Coordinates of C-alpha atoms and ligand atoms in Angstrom, one line a residue:
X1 CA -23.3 -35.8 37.0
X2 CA -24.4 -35.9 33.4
X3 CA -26.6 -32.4 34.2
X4 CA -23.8 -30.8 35.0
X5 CA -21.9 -31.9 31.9
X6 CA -24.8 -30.5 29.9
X7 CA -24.2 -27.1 32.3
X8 CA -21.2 -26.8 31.5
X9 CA -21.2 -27.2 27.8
X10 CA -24.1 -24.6 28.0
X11 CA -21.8 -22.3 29.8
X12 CA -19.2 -22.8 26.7
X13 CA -21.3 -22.5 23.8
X14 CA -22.4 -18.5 25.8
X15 CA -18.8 -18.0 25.5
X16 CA -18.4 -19.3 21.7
X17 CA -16.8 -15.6 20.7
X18 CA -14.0 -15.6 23.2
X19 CA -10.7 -16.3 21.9
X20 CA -9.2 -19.8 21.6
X21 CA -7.6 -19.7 24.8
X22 CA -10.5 -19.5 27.0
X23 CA -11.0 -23.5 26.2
X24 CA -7.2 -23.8 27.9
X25 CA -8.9 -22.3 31.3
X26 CA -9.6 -24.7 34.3
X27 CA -12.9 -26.3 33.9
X28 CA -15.3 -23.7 35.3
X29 CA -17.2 -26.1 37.4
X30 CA -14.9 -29.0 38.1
X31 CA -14.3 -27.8 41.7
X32 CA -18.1 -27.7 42.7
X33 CA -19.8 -30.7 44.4
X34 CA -22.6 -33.1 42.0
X35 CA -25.4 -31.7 42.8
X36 CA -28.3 -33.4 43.4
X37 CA -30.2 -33.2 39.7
X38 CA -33.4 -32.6 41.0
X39 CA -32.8 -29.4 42.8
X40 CA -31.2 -27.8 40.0
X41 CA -33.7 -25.0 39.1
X42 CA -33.8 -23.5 35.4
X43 CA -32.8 -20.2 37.7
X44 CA -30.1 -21.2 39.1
X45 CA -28.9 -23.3 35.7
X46 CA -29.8 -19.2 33.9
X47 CA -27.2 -17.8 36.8
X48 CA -24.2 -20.2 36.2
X49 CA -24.3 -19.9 32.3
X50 CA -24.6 -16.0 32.9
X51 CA -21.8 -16.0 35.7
X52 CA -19.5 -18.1 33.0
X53 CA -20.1 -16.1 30.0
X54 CA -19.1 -12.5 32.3
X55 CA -16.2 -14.7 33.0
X56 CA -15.5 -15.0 29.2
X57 CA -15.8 -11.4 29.1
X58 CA -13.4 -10.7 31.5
X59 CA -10.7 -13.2 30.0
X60 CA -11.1 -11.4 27.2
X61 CA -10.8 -7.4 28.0
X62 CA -7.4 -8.4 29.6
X63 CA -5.7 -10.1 26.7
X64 CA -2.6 -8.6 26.5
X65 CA -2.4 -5.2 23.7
X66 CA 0.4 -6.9 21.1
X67 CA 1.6 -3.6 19.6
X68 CA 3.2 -2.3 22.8
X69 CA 5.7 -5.3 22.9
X70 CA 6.1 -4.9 18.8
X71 CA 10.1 -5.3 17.6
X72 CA 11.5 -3.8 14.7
X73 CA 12.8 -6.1 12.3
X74 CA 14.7 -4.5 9.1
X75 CA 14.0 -7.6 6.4
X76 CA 11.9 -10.1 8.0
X77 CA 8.5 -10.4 5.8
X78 CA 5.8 -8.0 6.4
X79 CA 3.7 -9.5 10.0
X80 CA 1.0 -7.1 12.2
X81 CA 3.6 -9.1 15.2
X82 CA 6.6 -7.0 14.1
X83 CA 7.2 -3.5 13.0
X84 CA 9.0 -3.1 9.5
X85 CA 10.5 0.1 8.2
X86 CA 9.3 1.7 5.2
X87 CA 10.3 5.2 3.5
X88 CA 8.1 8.1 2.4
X89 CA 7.9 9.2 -1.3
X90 CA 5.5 11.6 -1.0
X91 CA 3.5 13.8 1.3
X92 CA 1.0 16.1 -0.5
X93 CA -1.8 18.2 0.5
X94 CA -5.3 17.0 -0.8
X95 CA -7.3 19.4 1.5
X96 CA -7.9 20.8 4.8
X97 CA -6.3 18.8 6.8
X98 CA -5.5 15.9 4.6
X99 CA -2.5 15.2 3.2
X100 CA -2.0 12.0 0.6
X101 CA 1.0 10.0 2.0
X102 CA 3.0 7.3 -0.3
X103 CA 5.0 5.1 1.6
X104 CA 6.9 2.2 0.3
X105 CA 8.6 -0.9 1.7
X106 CA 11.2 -2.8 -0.2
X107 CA 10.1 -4.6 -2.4
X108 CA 12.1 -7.7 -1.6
X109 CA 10.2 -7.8 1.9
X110 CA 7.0 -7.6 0.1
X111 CA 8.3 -10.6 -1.9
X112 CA 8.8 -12.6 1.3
X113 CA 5.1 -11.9 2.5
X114 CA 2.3 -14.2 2.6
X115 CA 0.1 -12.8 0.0
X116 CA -3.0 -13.9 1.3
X117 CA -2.5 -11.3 3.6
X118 CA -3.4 -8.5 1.8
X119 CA -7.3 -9.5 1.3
X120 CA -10.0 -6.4 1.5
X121 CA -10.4 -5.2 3.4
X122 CA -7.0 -5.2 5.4
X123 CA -4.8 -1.9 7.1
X124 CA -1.5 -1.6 8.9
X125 CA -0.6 -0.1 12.0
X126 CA 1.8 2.9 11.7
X127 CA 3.8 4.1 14.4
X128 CA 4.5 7.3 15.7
X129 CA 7.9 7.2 16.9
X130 CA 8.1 10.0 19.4
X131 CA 4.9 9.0 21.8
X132 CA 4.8 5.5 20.3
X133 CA 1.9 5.7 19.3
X134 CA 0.1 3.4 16.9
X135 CA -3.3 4.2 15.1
X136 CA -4.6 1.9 12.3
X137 CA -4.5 3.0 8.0
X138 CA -6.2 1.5 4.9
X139 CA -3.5 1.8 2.0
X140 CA -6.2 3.1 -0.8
X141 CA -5.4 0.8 -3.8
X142 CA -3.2 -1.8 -1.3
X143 CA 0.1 -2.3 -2.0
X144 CA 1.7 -2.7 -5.5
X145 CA 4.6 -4.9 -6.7
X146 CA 7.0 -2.0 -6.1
X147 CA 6.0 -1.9 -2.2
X148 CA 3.8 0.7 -2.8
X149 CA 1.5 2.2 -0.6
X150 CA -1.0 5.2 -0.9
X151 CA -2.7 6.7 2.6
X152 CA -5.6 9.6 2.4
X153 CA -4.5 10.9 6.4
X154 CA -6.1 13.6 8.7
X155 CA -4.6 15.7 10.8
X156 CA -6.4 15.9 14.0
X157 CA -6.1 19.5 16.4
X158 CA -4.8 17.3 19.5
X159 CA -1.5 14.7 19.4
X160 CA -2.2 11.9 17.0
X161 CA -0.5 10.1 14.6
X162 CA -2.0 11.7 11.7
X163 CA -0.5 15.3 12.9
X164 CA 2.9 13.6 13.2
X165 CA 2.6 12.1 9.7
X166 CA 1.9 15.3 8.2
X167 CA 5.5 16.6 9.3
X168 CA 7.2 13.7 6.8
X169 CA 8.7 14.3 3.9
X170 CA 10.1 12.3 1.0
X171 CA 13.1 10.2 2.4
X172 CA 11.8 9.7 5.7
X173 CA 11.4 6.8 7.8
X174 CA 8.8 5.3 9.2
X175 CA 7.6 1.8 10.9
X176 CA 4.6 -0.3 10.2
X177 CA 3.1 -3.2 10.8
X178 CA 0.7 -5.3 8.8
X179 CA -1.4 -6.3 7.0
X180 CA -4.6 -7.2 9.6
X181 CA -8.2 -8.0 8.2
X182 CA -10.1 -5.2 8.8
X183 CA -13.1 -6.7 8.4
X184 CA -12.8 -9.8 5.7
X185 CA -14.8 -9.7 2.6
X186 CA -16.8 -13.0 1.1
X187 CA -17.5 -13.8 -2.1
X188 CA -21.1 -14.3 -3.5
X189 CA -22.3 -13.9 0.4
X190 CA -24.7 -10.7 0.1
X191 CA -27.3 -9.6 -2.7
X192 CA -26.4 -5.8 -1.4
X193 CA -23.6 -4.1 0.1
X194 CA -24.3 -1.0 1.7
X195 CA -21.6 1.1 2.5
X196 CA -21.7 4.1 5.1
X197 CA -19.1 7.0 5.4
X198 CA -17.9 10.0 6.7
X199 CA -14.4 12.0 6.6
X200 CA -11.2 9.7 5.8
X201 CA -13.8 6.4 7.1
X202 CA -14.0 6.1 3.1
X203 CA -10.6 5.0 3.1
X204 CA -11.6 0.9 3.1
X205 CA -14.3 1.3 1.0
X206 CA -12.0 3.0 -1.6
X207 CA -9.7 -0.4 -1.3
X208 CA -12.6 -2.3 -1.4
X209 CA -13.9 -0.8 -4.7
X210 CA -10.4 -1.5 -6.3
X211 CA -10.5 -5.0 -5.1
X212 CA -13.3 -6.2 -5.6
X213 CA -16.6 -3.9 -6.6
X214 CA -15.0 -2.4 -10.0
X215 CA -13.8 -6.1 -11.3
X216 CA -17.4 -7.6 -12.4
X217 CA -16.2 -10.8 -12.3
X218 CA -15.6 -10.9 -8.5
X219 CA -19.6 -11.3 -7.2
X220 CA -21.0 -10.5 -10.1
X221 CA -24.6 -10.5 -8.4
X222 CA -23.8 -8.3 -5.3
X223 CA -25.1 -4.9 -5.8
X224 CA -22.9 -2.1 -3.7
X225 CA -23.8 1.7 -2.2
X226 CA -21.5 3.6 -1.0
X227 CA -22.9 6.9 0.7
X228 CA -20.5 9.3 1.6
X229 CA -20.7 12.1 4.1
X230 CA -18.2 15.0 4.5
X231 CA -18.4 18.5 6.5
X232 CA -18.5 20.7 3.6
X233 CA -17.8 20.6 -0.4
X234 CA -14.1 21.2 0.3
X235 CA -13.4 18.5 2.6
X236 CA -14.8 15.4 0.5
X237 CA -12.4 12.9 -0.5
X238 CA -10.1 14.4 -3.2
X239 CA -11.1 13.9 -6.6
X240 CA -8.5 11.2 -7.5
X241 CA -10.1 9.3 -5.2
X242 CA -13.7 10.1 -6.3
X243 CA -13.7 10.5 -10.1
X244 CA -13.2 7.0 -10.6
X245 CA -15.2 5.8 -8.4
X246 CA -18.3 8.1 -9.7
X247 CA -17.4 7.4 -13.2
X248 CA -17.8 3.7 -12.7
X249 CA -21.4 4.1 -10.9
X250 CA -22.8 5.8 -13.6
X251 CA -21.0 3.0 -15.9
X252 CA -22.2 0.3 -13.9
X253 CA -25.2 1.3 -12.2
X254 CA -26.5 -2.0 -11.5
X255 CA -23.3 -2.9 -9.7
X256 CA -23.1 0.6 -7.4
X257 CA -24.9 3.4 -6.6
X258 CA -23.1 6.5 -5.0
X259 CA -24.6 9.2 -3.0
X260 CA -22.4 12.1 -1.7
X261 CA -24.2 14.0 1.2
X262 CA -22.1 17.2 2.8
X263 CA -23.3 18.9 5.9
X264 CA -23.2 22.5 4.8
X265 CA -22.4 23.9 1.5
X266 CA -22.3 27.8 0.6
X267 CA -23.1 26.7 -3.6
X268 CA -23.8 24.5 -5.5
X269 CA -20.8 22.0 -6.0
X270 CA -20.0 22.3 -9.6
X271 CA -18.3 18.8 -9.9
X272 CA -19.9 16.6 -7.7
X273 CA -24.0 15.9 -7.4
X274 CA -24.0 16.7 -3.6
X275 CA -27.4 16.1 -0.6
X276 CA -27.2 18.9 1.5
X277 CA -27.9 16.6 5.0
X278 CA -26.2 14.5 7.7
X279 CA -26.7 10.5 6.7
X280 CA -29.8 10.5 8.9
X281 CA -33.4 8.1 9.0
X282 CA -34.9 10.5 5.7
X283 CA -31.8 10.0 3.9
X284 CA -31.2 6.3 4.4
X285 CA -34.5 5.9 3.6
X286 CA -34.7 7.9 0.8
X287 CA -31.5 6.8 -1.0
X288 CA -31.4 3.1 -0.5
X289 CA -35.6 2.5 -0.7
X290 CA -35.5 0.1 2.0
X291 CA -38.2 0.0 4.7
X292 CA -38.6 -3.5 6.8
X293 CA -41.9 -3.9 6.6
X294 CA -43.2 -6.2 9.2
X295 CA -45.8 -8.7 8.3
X296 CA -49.3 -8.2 9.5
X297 CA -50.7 -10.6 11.3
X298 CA -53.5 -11.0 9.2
X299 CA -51.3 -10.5 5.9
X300 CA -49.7 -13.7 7.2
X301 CA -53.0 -15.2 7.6
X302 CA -55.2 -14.4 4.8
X303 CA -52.2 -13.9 2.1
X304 CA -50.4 -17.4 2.7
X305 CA -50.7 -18.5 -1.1
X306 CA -48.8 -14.7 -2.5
X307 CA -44.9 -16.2 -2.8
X308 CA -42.9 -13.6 -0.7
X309 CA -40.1 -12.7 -2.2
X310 CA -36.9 -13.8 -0.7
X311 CA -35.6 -11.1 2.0
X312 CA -32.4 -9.6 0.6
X313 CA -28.9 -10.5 1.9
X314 CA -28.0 -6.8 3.1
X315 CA -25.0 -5.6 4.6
X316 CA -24.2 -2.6 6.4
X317 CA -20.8 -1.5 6.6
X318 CA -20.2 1.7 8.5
X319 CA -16.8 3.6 8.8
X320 CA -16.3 7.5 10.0
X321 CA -15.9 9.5 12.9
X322 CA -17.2 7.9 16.3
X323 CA -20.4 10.1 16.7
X324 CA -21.3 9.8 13.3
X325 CA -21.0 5.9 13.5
X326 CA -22.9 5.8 16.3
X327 CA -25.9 8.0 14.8
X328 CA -26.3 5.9 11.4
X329 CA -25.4 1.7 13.7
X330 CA -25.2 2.8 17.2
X331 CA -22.1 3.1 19.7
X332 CA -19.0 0.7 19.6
X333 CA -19.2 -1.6 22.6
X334 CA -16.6 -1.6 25.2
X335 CA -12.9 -2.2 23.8
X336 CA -14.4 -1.2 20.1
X337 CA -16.2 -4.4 19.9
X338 CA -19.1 -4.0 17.9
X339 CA -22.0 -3.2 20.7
X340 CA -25.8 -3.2 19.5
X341 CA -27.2 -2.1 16.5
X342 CA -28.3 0.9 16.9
X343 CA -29.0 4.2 15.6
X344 CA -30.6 5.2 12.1
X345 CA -30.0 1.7 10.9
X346 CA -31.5 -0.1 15.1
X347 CA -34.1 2.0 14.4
X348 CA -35.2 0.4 10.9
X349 CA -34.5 -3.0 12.2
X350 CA -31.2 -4.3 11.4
X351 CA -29.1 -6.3 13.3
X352 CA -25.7 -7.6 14.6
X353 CA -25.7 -10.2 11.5
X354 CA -26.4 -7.4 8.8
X355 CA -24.1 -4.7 10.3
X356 CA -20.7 -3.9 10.6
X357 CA -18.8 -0.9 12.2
X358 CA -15.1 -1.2 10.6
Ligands
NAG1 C1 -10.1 -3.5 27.4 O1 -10.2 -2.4 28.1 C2 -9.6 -2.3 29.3 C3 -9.9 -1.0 30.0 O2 -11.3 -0.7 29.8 C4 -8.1 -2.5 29.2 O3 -7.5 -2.6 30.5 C5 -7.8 -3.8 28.5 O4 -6.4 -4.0 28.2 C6 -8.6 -3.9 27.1 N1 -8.4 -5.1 26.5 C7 -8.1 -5.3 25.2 C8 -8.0 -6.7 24.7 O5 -7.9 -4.4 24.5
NAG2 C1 -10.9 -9.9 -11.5 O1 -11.2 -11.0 -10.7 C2 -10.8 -12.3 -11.4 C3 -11.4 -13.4 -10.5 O2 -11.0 -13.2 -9.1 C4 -9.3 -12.3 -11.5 O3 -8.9 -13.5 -12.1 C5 -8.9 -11.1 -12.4 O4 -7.5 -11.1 -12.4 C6 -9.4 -9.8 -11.8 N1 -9.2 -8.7 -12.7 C7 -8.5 -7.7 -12.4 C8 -8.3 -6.6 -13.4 O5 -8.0 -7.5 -11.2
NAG3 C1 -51.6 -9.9 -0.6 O1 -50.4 -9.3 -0.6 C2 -50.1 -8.4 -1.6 C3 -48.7 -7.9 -1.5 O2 -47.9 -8.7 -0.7 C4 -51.1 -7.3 -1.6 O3 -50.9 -6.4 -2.7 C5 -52.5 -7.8 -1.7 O4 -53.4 -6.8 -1.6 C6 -52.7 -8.8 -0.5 N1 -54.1 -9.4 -0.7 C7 -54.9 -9.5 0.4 C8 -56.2 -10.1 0.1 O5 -54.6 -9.0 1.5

């Protein structure tokens, strides 16, 4: 009896990533008869725990989608479990294909919101109101005290939200709902943040760097790079997005580093200093200096009394277009969990614990 206690808390710590209500299920094992402890073979113990963590898995993929079941509400406080309507004040073009939204929400809602809420790196949900649709935004410098909000959107060639947004003007409504953690920042956590974009994907690291990376005192010791990819010189972010955030790297050098990279370019850009290359192995390499050198066997041997220096705490944070997040960190996993690590960054070693697709 006490082995299969220990089985079952075996099976339970596989499944330590599903959600809180897969501890409410029915004991996994309560219905099968003691077995007699001495024929319990490590194979058959290997089977259950992997039988009970597919389980997991399964729980999971068919929690139920929240948004679909989403009300309106006109003045509760701002929730991601409700929509609440918000009016445009401006819709400009900043490019092909990219227009600059401003939104705003009254600011009496905004007063009634939990504050803690609005942490980097956080988005809302914005719904399309004629295929209710939802698809996920990062407001650029988060929201103000007048309700403020500032979107960089693309408009993609087939039915999206994005090519619906593009059609609003100043006046219209729209519904959101928000804020959810993208991915939550910690405080004094890594020695370098490494940040890896392409297209609109810069749009969290933009709230990230008015957050947190241009006020010194937040971290002071974590060291950021942003790389940034685009198509071509005319689709990188526009420059009231990019001057400041240029001006401050070559300000604060030893806080960030910024490297722009475009895929093609006819001239030489004559305000930006651009790479002419996709974010690939050479140019990871290249721009961050960073090759994972295994130890030697012998090095290990022969060189005990050298100090290594402490590994770095290095993040990876990786935001853009599917294909090219799964070149630089390897594909999403099934439901946009996170998968493997793989890609440019599996290839020089990294792993789940250092890498994040946003
Ligand atoms: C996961 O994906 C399946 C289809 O592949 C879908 O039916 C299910 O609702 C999804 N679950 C979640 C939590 O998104
Ligand atoms: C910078 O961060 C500190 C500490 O979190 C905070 O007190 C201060 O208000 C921030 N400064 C700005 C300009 O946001
Ligand atoms: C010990 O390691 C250092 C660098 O880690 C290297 O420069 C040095 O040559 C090594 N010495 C020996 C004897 O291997």
């Amino acid at each position: 009896m006490q082995r299969l206690a220990v089985r079952s808390l075996q099976a339970r710590l596989a499944c330590l990533q599903c959600p809180p209500s897969y501890w409410q299920r029915p004991k996994l094992f309560s219905t099968a008869a003691p077995p007699n402890p001495s024929q319990i073979s490590s194979r058959k113990r290997v089977v259950t725990v992997v039988v009970a963590f597919l389980g997991g898995l399964s729980f999971y993929f068919v929690l139920p989608d929240p948004s679909r079941a989403a009300p309106t509400y006109q003045q509760k406080p701002l929730s991601a479990r409700h929509f609440t309507p918000a009016t445009v004040i401006a819709n400009e073009d900043s490019g092909p294909d990219t227009k600059l939204l401003r939104i705003s929400v009254k600011p009496e809602i905004l007063a009634r919101s939990d504050p803690n809420g609005f942490k980097a790196a956080w988005s809302v949900f914005i719904k399309d109101d004629d295929i209710q649709v939802e698809r996920p935004y990062t407001p650029l410098y988060g929201i103000d005290e007048h309700g403020h909000m500032l979107f960089w959107i693309k408009k993609y060639p087939r039915g999206e939200v994005g090519r619906w947004l593009h059609t609003k003007v100043p006046g219209d409504k729209i519904e959101l709902r928000g804020p959810l953690t993208t991915w939550g920042w910690k405080e004094d956590t890594w020695d370098e943040v490494i940040m890896i974009s392409g297209g609109t994907g810069i749009t969290p690291f933009v709230q990230l760097f008015h957050s947190v990376i241009s006020n010194l005192s937040v971290s002071p010791s974590t060291q950021f790079r942003l790389l940034h990819s685009s198509k071509n010189p005319e689709e990188l972010p526009p420059s009231s997005l990019l001057k400041p955030i240029l001006r401050f790297s070559k300000e604060n050098p030893d806080r960030l580093k910024t490297n722009l990279f475009v895929d093609t370019s006819d001239q030489a850009s004559p305000d930006y200093d651009l790479s002419v290359t996709r974010i690939n192995e050479e140019a990871v390499k290249k721009n961050l200096g960073i090759y994972r050198q295994p130890l030697s066997w012998w090095k290990t041997f022969f060189n005990r009394s050298e100090p290594e220096p402490l590994p770095k705490r290095r993040l990876f944070l990786v935001c853009g277009p599917e294909p090219m997040v799964a070149a630089v960190a390897g594909p999403y996993g099934r439901n946009m969990s996170q998968g493997q690590v793989g890609g440019v960054l599996g290839k020089l070693g990294y792993t789940t614990s250092e890498v994040y697709k946003l």
